[in-house]
Structure formats: structure tokens, C-alpha cells
Short mmCIF file of N, CA and C in Angstrom, two decimals:
data_model
loop_
_atom_site.label_atom_id
_atom_site.label_comp_id
_atom_site.label_asym_id
_atom_site.label_seq_id
_atom_site.Cartn_x
_atom_site.Cartn_y
_atom_site.Cartn_z
N MET A 1 163.86 225.08 -52.95
CA MET A 1 162.64 225.81 -52.62
C MET A 1 161.69 225.75 -53.83
N PRO A 2 160.46 225.31 -53.62
CA PRO A 2 159.52 225.21 -54.74
C PRO A 2 159.20 226.56 -55.38
N GLN A 3 158.99 226.53 -56.68
CA GLN A 3 158.52 227.69 -57.44
C GLN A 3 157.04 227.48 -57.67
N TYR A 4 156.20 228.35 -57.13
CA TYR A 4 154.76 228.18 -57.27
C TYR A 4 154.24 229.00 -58.43
N PHE A 5 153.18 228.47 -59.07
CA PHE A 5 152.58 229.13 -60.23
C PHE A 5 151.89 230.43 -59.87
N GLY A 6 151.23 230.44 -58.74
CA GLY A 6 150.48 231.62 -58.35
C GLY A 6 150.94 232.12 -57.00
N GLU A 7 150.29 233.17 -56.55
CA GLU A 7 150.61 233.73 -55.25
C GLU A 7 150.17 232.74 -54.18
N ALA A 8 151.04 232.47 -53.25
CA ALA A 8 150.75 231.54 -52.17
C ALA A 8 150.87 232.27 -50.84
N ASN A 9 149.93 231.97 -49.94
CA ASN A 9 150.06 232.62 -48.64
C ASN A 9 151.04 231.83 -47.77
N GLN A 10 151.64 232.50 -46.83
CA GLN A 10 152.73 231.92 -46.04
C GLN A 10 152.29 230.72 -45.21
N LYS A 11 151.07 230.75 -44.68
CA LYS A 11 150.57 229.61 -43.89
C LYS A 11 150.51 228.37 -44.77
N GLU A 12 149.99 228.50 -45.99
CA GLU A 12 149.87 227.36 -46.88
C GLU A 12 151.22 226.87 -47.36
N ILE A 13 152.16 227.78 -47.57
CA ILE A 13 153.52 227.40 -47.94
C ILE A 13 154.14 226.57 -46.81
N ARG A 14 153.94 227.01 -45.56
CA ARG A 14 154.47 226.26 -44.41
C ARG A 14 153.82 224.88 -44.31
N GLN A 15 152.50 224.81 -44.55
CA GLN A 15 151.81 223.52 -44.51
C GLN A 15 152.39 222.57 -45.56
N TYR A 16 152.59 223.07 -46.78
CA TYR A 16 153.14 222.23 -47.83
C TYR A 16 154.55 221.78 -47.47
N ALA A 17 155.36 222.67 -46.91
CA ALA A 17 156.72 222.30 -46.50
C ALA A 17 156.67 221.22 -45.43
N GLU A 18 155.72 221.33 -44.50
CA GLU A 18 155.55 220.32 -43.45
C GLU A 18 155.19 218.97 -44.07
N ILE A 19 154.28 218.99 -45.04
CA ILE A 19 153.86 217.75 -45.69
C ILE A 19 155.00 217.13 -46.48
N ILE A 20 155.74 217.95 -47.21
CA ILE A 20 156.87 217.46 -48.00
C ILE A 20 157.89 216.78 -47.08
N ALA A 21 158.09 217.35 -45.89
CA ALA A 21 159.09 216.82 -44.96
C ALA A 21 158.61 215.56 -44.23
N MET A 22 157.32 215.27 -44.26
CA MET A 22 156.81 214.09 -43.56
C MET A 22 157.39 212.81 -44.17
N THR A 23 157.70 211.86 -43.30
CA THR A 23 158.24 210.59 -43.78
C THR A 23 157.29 209.42 -43.51
N ASP A 24 156.28 209.63 -42.68
CA ASP A 24 155.37 208.54 -42.34
C ASP A 24 153.95 208.77 -42.84
N ASP A 25 153.72 209.84 -43.57
CA ASP A 25 152.36 210.17 -44.01
C ASP A 25 151.83 209.20 -45.06
N VAL A 26 152.66 208.79 -46.01
CA VAL A 26 152.19 207.90 -47.08
C VAL A 26 151.72 206.58 -46.47
N TYR A 27 152.53 205.99 -45.63
CA TYR A 27 152.17 204.73 -44.98
C TYR A 27 150.91 204.90 -44.12
N THR A 28 150.86 205.95 -43.33
CA THR A 28 149.74 206.18 -42.42
C THR A 28 148.44 206.42 -43.17
N ILE A 29 148.49 207.25 -44.20
CA ILE A 29 147.27 207.55 -44.97
C ILE A 29 146.82 206.32 -45.75
N ALA A 30 147.74 205.58 -46.32
CA ALA A 30 147.37 204.36 -47.05
C ALA A 30 146.66 203.38 -46.12
N ASN A 31 147.17 203.22 -44.91
CA ASN A 31 146.52 202.34 -43.94
C ASN A 31 145.16 202.89 -43.52
N TYR A 32 145.09 204.19 -43.32
CA TYR A 32 143.84 204.84 -42.92
C TYR A 32 142.75 204.63 -43.98
N LEU A 33 143.13 204.78 -45.26
CA LEU A 33 142.17 204.61 -46.35
C LEU A 33 142.05 203.15 -46.81
N GLU A 34 142.98 202.31 -46.34
CA GLU A 34 143.04 200.91 -46.74
C GLU A 34 143.24 200.77 -48.25
N ILE A 35 144.20 201.54 -48.77
CA ILE A 35 144.58 201.44 -50.18
C ILE A 35 146.10 201.36 -50.29
N SER A 36 146.57 201.15 -51.49
CA SER A 36 147.99 200.97 -51.76
C SER A 36 148.81 202.22 -51.41
N GLU A 37 149.97 201.96 -50.80
CA GLU A 37 150.91 203.05 -50.52
C GLU A 37 151.36 203.71 -51.82
N GLN A 38 151.47 202.93 -52.90
CA GLN A 38 151.90 203.46 -54.19
C GLN A 38 150.97 204.58 -54.65
N ILE A 39 149.67 204.39 -54.47
CA ILE A 39 148.70 205.42 -54.88
C ILE A 39 148.93 206.69 -54.09
N ILE A 40 149.05 206.57 -52.78
CA ILE A 40 149.24 207.75 -51.93
C ILE A 40 150.58 208.41 -52.25
N ARG A 41 151.62 207.62 -52.47
CA ARG A 41 152.94 208.17 -52.80
C ARG A 41 152.89 208.98 -54.11
N GLN A 42 152.22 208.42 -55.12
CA GLN A 42 152.12 209.12 -56.40
C GLN A 42 151.31 210.41 -56.27
N VAL A 43 150.26 210.37 -55.48
CA VAL A 43 149.45 211.57 -55.27
C VAL A 43 150.25 212.63 -54.51
N LYS A 44 150.97 212.22 -53.48
CA LYS A 44 151.79 213.18 -52.73
C LYS A 44 152.82 213.84 -53.66
N GLU A 45 153.50 213.01 -54.43
CA GLU A 45 154.50 213.52 -55.37
C GLU A 45 153.87 214.53 -56.34
N HIS A 46 152.71 214.19 -56.86
CA HIS A 46 152.02 215.03 -57.86
C HIS A 46 151.60 216.37 -57.27
N ILE A 47 150.98 216.35 -56.11
CA ILE A 47 150.44 217.59 -55.53
C ILE A 47 151.54 218.45 -54.92
N PHE A 48 152.41 217.85 -54.13
CA PHE A 48 153.28 218.64 -53.27
C PHE A 48 154.73 218.78 -53.75
N ILE A 49 155.24 217.81 -54.51
CA ILE A 49 156.68 217.78 -54.76
C ILE A 49 157.06 218.05 -56.21
N LYS A 50 156.39 217.41 -57.14
CA LYS A 50 156.80 217.45 -58.54
C LYS A 50 156.53 218.82 -59.19
N GLU A 51 157.48 219.23 -60.01
CA GLU A 51 157.26 220.40 -60.86
C GLU A 51 156.48 219.96 -62.09
N HIS A 52 155.63 220.84 -62.56
CA HIS A 52 154.79 220.55 -63.72
C HIS A 52 154.98 221.62 -64.78
N GLU A 53 154.74 221.23 -66.03
CA GLU A 53 154.70 222.18 -67.14
C GLU A 53 153.25 222.59 -67.32
N LEU A 54 152.96 223.86 -67.10
CA LEU A 54 151.58 224.33 -67.20
C LEU A 54 151.51 225.61 -68.00
N ASP A 55 150.32 225.86 -68.53
CA ASP A 55 150.03 227.12 -69.18
C ASP A 55 149.28 227.99 -68.19
N ILE A 56 149.82 229.17 -67.94
CA ILE A 56 149.25 230.07 -66.95
C ILE A 56 148.67 231.29 -67.68
N PRO A 57 147.42 231.64 -67.37
CA PRO A 57 146.80 232.76 -68.09
C PRO A 57 147.24 234.12 -67.57
N ASN A 58 147.26 235.08 -68.48
CA ASN A 58 147.42 236.49 -68.12
C ASN A 58 146.09 237.13 -68.47
N ASP A 59 145.29 237.43 -67.46
CA ASP A 59 143.95 237.95 -67.68
C ASP A 59 143.94 239.35 -68.30
N GLU A 60 145.02 240.08 -68.13
CA GLU A 60 145.08 241.43 -68.70
C GLU A 60 145.28 241.39 -70.21
N THR A 61 146.07 240.42 -70.69
CA THR A 61 146.38 240.36 -72.12
C THR A 61 145.66 239.22 -72.83
N ASN A 62 144.90 238.41 -72.07
CA ASN A 62 144.22 237.23 -72.63
C ASN A 62 145.18 236.33 -73.40
N THR A 63 146.33 236.10 -72.78
CA THR A 63 147.33 235.20 -73.34
C THR A 63 147.74 234.19 -72.27
N ILE A 64 148.48 233.20 -72.69
CA ILE A 64 149.01 232.23 -71.73
C ILE A 64 150.52 232.17 -71.84
N SER A 65 151.14 231.80 -70.75
CA SER A 65 152.58 231.60 -70.71
C SER A 65 152.84 230.16 -70.29
N HIS A 66 153.77 229.52 -70.95
CA HIS A 66 154.15 228.15 -70.61
C HIS A 66 155.24 228.23 -69.55
N VAL A 67 154.96 227.68 -68.36
CA VAL A 67 155.91 227.77 -67.26
C VAL A 67 156.07 226.41 -66.58
N ARG A 68 157.14 226.29 -65.82
CA ARG A 68 157.41 225.09 -65.05
C ARG A 68 157.44 225.49 -63.58
N GLY A 69 156.77 224.70 -62.75
CA GLY A 69 156.77 224.99 -61.32
C GLY A 69 155.89 224.02 -60.56
N ASN A 70 155.72 224.30 -59.29
CA ASN A 70 154.90 223.47 -58.42
C ASN A 70 153.49 224.06 -58.34
N PHE A 71 152.52 223.16 -58.08
CA PHE A 71 151.17 223.64 -57.86
C PHE A 71 151.18 224.62 -56.68
N THR A 72 150.43 225.68 -56.81
CA THR A 72 150.33 226.66 -55.73
C THR A 72 149.66 226.01 -54.53
N PRO A 73 150.21 226.18 -53.33
CA PRO A 73 149.62 225.58 -52.15
C PRO A 73 148.15 225.94 -51.98
N ASP A 74 147.40 224.93 -51.59
CA ASP A 74 145.96 225.06 -51.37
C ASP A 74 145.70 224.64 -49.93
N GLY A 75 145.20 225.55 -49.14
CA GLY A 75 144.98 225.31 -47.72
C GLY A 75 144.03 224.16 -47.45
N GLU A 76 142.99 224.02 -48.26
CA GLU A 76 142.03 222.95 -48.04
C GLU A 76 142.69 221.58 -48.27
N ILE A 77 143.49 221.48 -49.33
CA ILE A 77 144.19 220.23 -49.60
C ILE A 77 145.17 219.92 -48.47
N ALA A 78 145.91 220.92 -48.04
CA ALA A 78 146.88 220.72 -46.95
C ALA A 78 146.16 220.28 -45.67
N ASP A 79 145.06 220.93 -45.33
CA ASP A 79 144.31 220.56 -44.12
C ASP A 79 143.80 219.13 -44.20
N LEU A 80 143.26 218.74 -45.35
CA LEU A 80 142.76 217.38 -45.53
C LEU A 80 143.90 216.36 -45.38
N TRP A 81 145.05 216.66 -46.01
CA TRP A 81 146.19 215.74 -45.96
C TRP A 81 146.66 215.55 -44.52
N ILE A 82 146.83 216.63 -43.80
CA ILE A 82 147.31 216.57 -42.42
C ILE A 82 146.29 215.85 -41.53
N SER A 83 145.02 216.15 -41.71
CA SER A 83 143.98 215.48 -40.92
C SER A 83 143.94 213.98 -41.24
N ALA A 84 144.11 213.62 -42.51
CA ALA A 84 144.13 212.20 -42.89
C ALA A 84 145.33 211.51 -42.25
N LYS A 85 146.46 212.17 -42.28
CA LYS A 85 147.68 211.60 -41.68
C LYS A 85 147.48 211.37 -40.19
N ASN A 86 146.72 212.26 -39.55
CA ASN A 86 146.46 212.14 -38.12
C ASN A 86 145.24 211.28 -37.81
N GLY A 87 144.57 210.75 -38.85
CA GLY A 87 143.38 209.93 -38.65
C GLY A 87 142.21 210.69 -38.08
N GLU A 88 142.11 211.97 -38.44
CA GLU A 88 141.11 212.85 -37.82
C GLU A 88 140.07 213.39 -38.79
N LEU A 89 139.84 212.74 -39.90
CA LEU A 89 138.85 213.23 -40.86
C LEU A 89 137.43 212.87 -40.41
N GLN A 90 136.56 213.85 -40.44
CA GLN A 90 135.14 213.61 -40.19
C GLN A 90 134.56 212.94 -41.43
N PRO A 91 133.39 212.29 -41.34
CA PRO A 91 132.85 211.55 -42.50
C PRO A 91 132.79 212.37 -43.79
N ARG A 92 132.33 213.59 -43.74
CA ARG A 92 132.25 214.43 -44.95
C ARG A 92 133.66 214.74 -45.49
N GLU A 93 134.59 215.00 -44.58
CA GLU A 93 135.97 215.27 -44.99
C GLU A 93 136.62 214.02 -45.59
N LEU A 94 136.31 212.88 -45.02
CA LEU A 94 136.86 211.62 -45.52
C LEU A 94 136.40 211.38 -46.95
N SER A 95 135.13 211.62 -47.20
CA SER A 95 134.59 211.47 -48.55
C SER A 95 135.28 212.44 -49.51
N LYS A 96 135.45 213.68 -49.08
CA LYS A 96 136.11 214.69 -49.92
C LYS A 96 137.57 214.31 -50.18
N PHE A 97 138.24 213.80 -49.16
CA PHE A 97 139.64 213.41 -49.31
C PHE A 97 139.78 212.24 -50.29
N LYS A 98 138.89 211.27 -50.18
CA LYS A 98 138.94 210.14 -51.11
C LYS A 98 138.74 210.61 -52.55
N ARG A 99 137.82 211.54 -52.75
CA ARG A 99 137.60 212.09 -54.10
C ARG A 99 138.84 212.83 -54.58
N LEU A 100 139.49 213.55 -53.69
CA LEU A 100 140.72 214.26 -54.04
C LEU A 100 141.79 213.25 -54.46
N ILE A 101 141.94 212.18 -53.71
CA ILE A 101 142.93 211.14 -54.04
C ILE A 101 142.62 210.57 -55.43
N ALA A 102 141.35 210.25 -55.68
CA ALA A 102 140.96 209.69 -56.99
C ALA A 102 141.28 210.67 -58.11
N HIS A 103 140.90 211.94 -57.93
CA HIS A 103 141.14 212.96 -58.96
C HIS A 103 142.64 213.08 -59.25
N GLU A 104 143.42 213.25 -58.21
CA GLU A 104 144.86 213.49 -58.39
C GLU A 104 145.58 212.26 -58.93
N TYR A 105 145.15 211.08 -58.52
CA TYR A 105 145.79 209.85 -59.02
C TYR A 105 145.55 209.69 -60.52
N ILE A 106 144.31 209.87 -60.93
CA ILE A 106 143.98 209.76 -62.36
C ILE A 106 144.68 210.88 -63.14
N GLU A 107 144.62 212.10 -62.62
CA GLU A 107 145.25 213.24 -63.29
C GLU A 107 146.74 213.02 -63.48
N GLN A 108 147.45 212.59 -62.45
CA GLN A 108 148.91 212.44 -62.57
C GLN A 108 149.25 211.33 -63.56
N ALA A 109 148.46 210.26 -63.59
CA ALA A 109 148.73 209.16 -64.53
C ALA A 109 148.52 209.60 -65.97
N LEU A 110 147.46 210.37 -66.22
CA LEU A 110 147.19 210.85 -67.57
C LEU A 110 148.25 211.86 -68.01
N MET A 111 148.73 212.67 -67.07
CA MET A 111 149.82 213.59 -67.39
C MET A 111 151.09 212.83 -67.70
N ALA A 112 151.35 211.75 -66.98
CA ALA A 112 152.53 210.92 -67.26
C ALA A 112 152.43 210.27 -68.63
N ASP A 113 151.18 210.05 -69.09
CA ASP A 113 150.96 209.51 -70.43
C ASP A 113 151.19 210.56 -71.52
N GLY A 114 151.32 211.83 -71.13
CA GLY A 114 151.55 212.89 -72.11
C GLY A 114 150.39 213.86 -72.30
N LEU A 115 149.28 213.61 -71.64
CA LEU A 115 148.15 214.54 -71.72
C LEU A 115 148.48 215.76 -70.88
N PRO A 116 148.32 216.97 -71.40
CA PRO A 116 148.64 218.14 -70.58
C PRO A 116 147.66 218.29 -69.42
N TYR A 117 148.08 219.04 -68.42
CA TYR A 117 147.19 219.34 -67.29
C TYR A 117 145.89 219.92 -67.82
N ARG A 118 146.00 220.95 -68.64
CA ARG A 118 144.87 221.54 -69.36
C ARG A 118 145.35 221.82 -70.78
N SER A 119 144.47 221.65 -71.74
CA SER A 119 144.88 221.82 -73.13
C SER A 119 145.22 223.29 -73.41
N PRO A 120 146.39 223.54 -74.00
CA PRO A 120 146.74 224.92 -74.36
C PRO A 120 145.75 225.52 -75.36
N LYS A 121 145.14 224.66 -76.20
CA LYS A 121 144.20 225.15 -77.20
C LYS A 121 142.83 225.48 -76.62
N ALA A 122 142.60 225.12 -75.35
CA ALA A 122 141.32 225.41 -74.70
C ALA A 122 141.30 226.79 -74.04
N TRP A 123 142.45 227.49 -74.05
CA TRP A 123 142.48 228.86 -73.51
C TRP A 123 141.96 229.79 -74.60
N ILE A 124 140.70 230.15 -74.46
CA ILE A 124 140.05 230.98 -75.49
C ILE A 124 139.12 232.00 -74.84
N GLU A 125 138.64 232.89 -75.66
CA GLU A 125 137.64 233.89 -75.23
C GLU A 125 136.26 233.25 -75.39
N HIS A 126 135.57 233.07 -74.28
CA HIS A 126 134.21 232.52 -74.31
C HIS A 126 133.24 233.68 -74.47
N PRO A 127 132.23 233.56 -75.36
CA PRO A 127 131.32 234.69 -75.61
C PRO A 127 130.59 235.19 -74.36
N MET A 128 130.29 234.29 -73.42
CA MET A 128 129.56 234.71 -72.22
C MET A 128 130.45 234.91 -71.00
N TYR A 129 131.52 234.12 -70.89
CA TYR A 129 132.29 234.10 -69.65
C TYR A 129 133.68 234.71 -69.76
N GLY A 130 134.08 235.11 -70.94
CA GLY A 130 135.38 235.74 -71.11
C GLY A 130 136.51 234.75 -71.31
N PHE A 131 137.73 235.25 -71.19
CA PHE A 131 138.93 234.46 -71.43
C PHE A 131 139.10 233.43 -70.32
N GLY A 132 139.38 232.21 -70.71
CA GLY A 132 139.60 231.15 -69.73
C GLY A 132 139.88 229.84 -70.42
N ASN A 133 139.95 228.80 -69.64
CA ASN A 133 140.17 227.47 -70.19
C ASN A 133 138.83 226.80 -70.34
N TRP A 134 138.40 226.64 -71.58
CA TRP A 134 137.10 226.08 -71.91
C TRP A 134 137.31 224.80 -72.72
N PRO A 135 137.40 223.66 -72.02
CA PRO A 135 137.65 222.39 -72.70
C PRO A 135 136.57 222.05 -73.72
N THR A 136 136.98 221.37 -74.76
CA THR A 136 136.08 220.91 -75.81
C THR A 136 136.38 219.44 -76.08
N PRO A 137 135.55 218.77 -76.87
CA PRO A 137 135.85 217.37 -77.20
C PRO A 137 137.21 217.16 -77.86
N LYS A 138 137.74 218.19 -78.51
CA LYS A 138 139.05 218.07 -79.15
C LYS A 138 140.19 218.61 -78.30
N ASN A 139 139.88 219.50 -77.36
CA ASN A 139 140.91 220.16 -76.56
C ASN A 139 140.57 220.09 -75.08
N PHE A 140 141.11 219.08 -74.43
CA PHE A 140 140.89 218.92 -72.99
C PHE A 140 142.17 218.39 -72.37
N GLY A 141 142.25 218.49 -71.06
CA GLY A 141 143.44 218.04 -70.37
C GLY A 141 143.12 217.02 -69.29
N ALA A 142 144.16 216.55 -68.63
CA ALA A 142 144.02 215.54 -67.59
C ALA A 142 143.15 216.04 -66.44
N HIS A 143 143.29 217.30 -66.10
CA HIS A 143 142.49 217.87 -65.02
C HIS A 143 141.00 217.84 -65.37
N ASP A 144 140.69 218.06 -66.63
CA ASP A 144 139.31 218.13 -67.08
C ASP A 144 138.60 216.79 -67.06
N ILE A 145 139.32 215.69 -67.25
CA ILE A 145 138.65 214.40 -67.33
C ILE A 145 138.85 213.52 -66.10
N ALA A 146 139.68 213.96 -65.16
CA ALA A 146 139.81 213.22 -63.91
C ALA A 146 138.48 213.31 -63.14
N PRO A 147 138.21 212.35 -62.27
CA PRO A 147 136.95 212.38 -61.52
C PRO A 147 136.76 213.71 -60.81
N HIS A 148 135.57 214.25 -60.92
CA HIS A 148 135.24 215.52 -60.26
C HIS A 148 135.25 215.30 -58.75
N THR A 149 135.74 216.27 -58.02
CA THR A 149 135.91 216.08 -56.58
C THR A 149 134.65 216.35 -55.76
N SER A 150 133.68 217.08 -56.31
CA SER A 150 132.55 217.45 -55.46
C SER A 150 131.17 217.09 -56.01
N LYS A 151 131.07 216.70 -57.25
CA LYS A 151 129.75 216.34 -57.80
C LYS A 151 129.39 214.91 -57.38
N PRO A 152 128.08 214.65 -57.16
CA PRO A 152 127.68 213.29 -56.76
C PRO A 152 128.17 212.21 -57.74
N ASN A 153 128.05 212.49 -59.04
CA ASN A 153 128.58 211.57 -60.05
C ASN A 153 129.92 212.16 -60.50
N PRO A 154 131.03 211.50 -60.18
CA PRO A 154 132.34 212.08 -60.49
C PRO A 154 132.65 212.23 -61.97
N PHE A 155 131.77 211.70 -62.84
CA PHE A 155 131.99 211.82 -64.28
C PHE A 155 130.84 212.53 -64.99
N SER A 156 129.99 213.20 -64.25
CA SER A 156 128.85 213.89 -64.86
C SER A 156 129.28 215.03 -65.78
N HIS A 157 130.49 215.52 -65.64
CA HIS A 157 130.99 216.62 -66.46
C HIS A 157 131.46 216.16 -67.84
N TRP A 158 131.66 214.89 -68.04
CA TRP A 158 132.23 214.41 -69.30
C TRP A 158 131.40 214.80 -70.52
N VAL A 159 130.12 214.52 -70.53
CA VAL A 159 129.29 214.79 -71.71
C VAL A 159 129.27 216.27 -72.02
N ASN A 160 129.02 217.10 -71.02
CA ASN A 160 128.90 218.54 -71.25
C ASN A 160 130.22 219.21 -71.60
N ILE A 161 131.29 218.80 -70.98
CA ILE A 161 132.56 219.49 -71.18
C ILE A 161 133.37 218.91 -72.33
N ILE A 162 133.50 217.60 -72.36
CA ILE A 162 134.37 217.01 -73.38
C ILE A 162 133.64 216.14 -74.38
N GLY A 163 132.32 216.08 -74.27
CA GLY A 163 131.53 215.35 -75.26
C GLY A 163 131.77 213.87 -75.30
N LYS A 164 132.16 213.29 -74.20
CA LYS A 164 132.42 211.86 -74.15
C LYS A 164 131.48 211.20 -73.15
N SER A 165 131.06 210.00 -73.46
CA SER A 165 130.18 209.25 -72.57
C SER A 165 130.98 208.71 -71.39
N ALA A 166 130.39 208.82 -70.21
CA ALA A 166 131.00 208.27 -69.01
C ALA A 166 130.26 207.02 -68.56
N GLU A 167 129.41 206.51 -69.44
CA GLU A 167 128.62 205.33 -69.09
C GLU A 167 129.55 204.19 -68.66
N GLY A 168 129.23 203.61 -67.52
CA GLY A 168 130.02 202.50 -67.01
C GLY A 168 131.22 202.90 -66.17
N LEU A 169 131.59 204.17 -66.17
CA LEU A 169 132.71 204.59 -65.32
C LEU A 169 132.19 204.77 -63.90
N MET A 170 132.71 203.98 -63.00
CA MET A 170 132.27 204.03 -61.61
C MET A 170 133.50 204.13 -60.71
N LEU A 171 133.40 205.00 -59.73
CA LEU A 171 134.46 205.15 -58.73
C LEU A 171 133.99 204.46 -57.46
N ALA A 172 134.70 203.43 -57.05
CA ALA A 172 134.34 202.72 -55.82
C ALA A 172 134.54 203.63 -54.62
N ASP A 173 133.61 203.59 -53.67
CA ASP A 173 133.72 204.42 -52.48
C ASP A 173 135.02 204.18 -51.72
N ASN A 174 135.51 202.96 -51.76
CA ASN A 174 136.75 202.64 -51.04
C ASN A 174 138.00 202.80 -51.92
N LEU A 175 137.83 203.32 -53.13
CA LEU A 175 138.92 203.57 -54.08
C LEU A 175 139.63 202.30 -54.55
N SER A 176 138.99 201.16 -54.39
CA SER A 176 139.62 199.88 -54.73
C SER A 176 139.78 199.66 -56.23
N ASN A 177 139.12 200.47 -57.04
CA ASN A 177 139.17 200.25 -58.49
C ASN A 177 139.89 201.36 -59.26
N LEU A 178 140.77 202.09 -58.60
CA LEU A 178 141.42 203.23 -59.28
C LEU A 178 142.20 202.81 -60.52
N ASP A 179 142.94 201.73 -60.44
CA ASP A 179 143.72 201.31 -61.61
C ASP A 179 142.83 200.84 -62.76
N GLU A 180 141.76 200.11 -62.44
CA GLU A 180 140.82 199.68 -63.47
C GLU A 180 140.12 200.89 -64.09
N LEU A 181 139.76 201.84 -63.25
CA LEU A 181 139.12 203.06 -63.73
C LEU A 181 140.06 203.84 -64.65
N LEU A 182 141.30 203.93 -64.26
CA LEU A 182 142.30 204.61 -65.09
C LEU A 182 142.40 203.96 -66.46
N GLU A 183 142.44 202.65 -66.51
CA GLU A 183 142.52 201.95 -67.80
C GLU A 183 141.27 202.21 -68.64
N ALA A 184 140.10 202.23 -68.02
CA ALA A 184 138.85 202.50 -68.75
C ALA A 184 138.86 203.92 -69.32
N ILE A 185 139.39 204.86 -68.57
CA ILE A 185 139.49 206.25 -69.04
C ILE A 185 140.46 206.32 -70.22
N ARG A 186 141.61 205.68 -70.08
CA ARG A 186 142.59 205.67 -71.16
C ARG A 186 142.00 205.12 -72.46
N GLU A 187 141.18 204.09 -72.35
CA GLU A 187 140.56 203.50 -73.53
C GLU A 187 139.58 204.46 -74.21
N ARG A 188 138.97 205.33 -73.44
CA ARG A 188 137.96 206.23 -74.02
C ARG A 188 138.55 207.51 -74.61
N ILE A 189 139.76 207.83 -74.20
CA ILE A 189 140.34 209.06 -74.76
C ILE A 189 141.36 208.70 -75.80
#
């Protein structure tokens, strides 16, 4: 039984259990998106199955705890995954799902390289926004530099958040360049 980092609602827990139990989703989604099964398999493993080492904030004490567990179920991610498996994504959902795949694929690869999900040193008290994870050019994590899932330019956050140029980093609409993009990101960090 997975150990989740945060409170999870029962519907989302059931959705994640359903996805974990699926045996044909990786093949079906890869064909639906016309990308490698390996990419979809790694993303599924990262989001739904693998335990991660993360720093979890305690907002009352403004401290963090280092814990191991599974990502807390997210209903939107589960709905997108199930709809993709069923070939039922509307155009806007398809675009969102592709961005999710790109983000999670890059994030999991950078974490496998040893970059933390979020930098433990970025958990600080911000003068305007309070205690939180505020990445800097010296303290950032894989989540912070993976392609943004909802901004028109998936790398527009790089300069402002981590002080790095994203010039030349392009995410193909069909996700055909994920491995090349990953290598370009690795070279810049």
C-alpha cells in the first residue's frame, strides 16, 4: 500500500490504484501520443508507483522533514491518464497531457541523476510570501527546471526562478525531442 506525502482523498487513491493495476495503459498511451513506450513507462513509474525522497514543509514550525513516500494522488493527473488510456482527450486536454508527460519525464530523469525534487536549501522564509520553497540560481530542484505544464513557453520560468537562460530550449508539440531536450538541460545545469 503506497505511503502518500499529503492527505489524499479516497476517490483519487482509488484512481491511482486503478492506474497502477493497469497492464495495457503504457502501450495504449504511447500509441495514442505516437511516442516511445519507454517514456510513458518511466512517467507512470515516477508519478504513480515509485517512492521518492522529499522534503515536506511544516507550515506551523517553518521547518521541513525528510520523508520517503509516493506522490500524493492528484485527481487531474489521474483523470488525464485514464482519458488518454481510453483515447478520449479533447484537444486542450491532449495539450495539457503532453506537457505533463514532458514535465514528468524530464523531472524523473534529473532526479535519477541525483538532483533533488526540490532543493532542501530553497525552503526559506520569503519576505513577501512567507515560508516556502523559493528556488534560486544556486538552490533549485528537478521540479523547478522541468518544462512548465501550463505556460505558453515551457521554459519561461528559468530566468526569473533559477537565473539560467532557456534560449534554444524547445519542446516539440509531438514530444519527439524529449531525450535531446533532456541532454540540453543537463548541459546547462
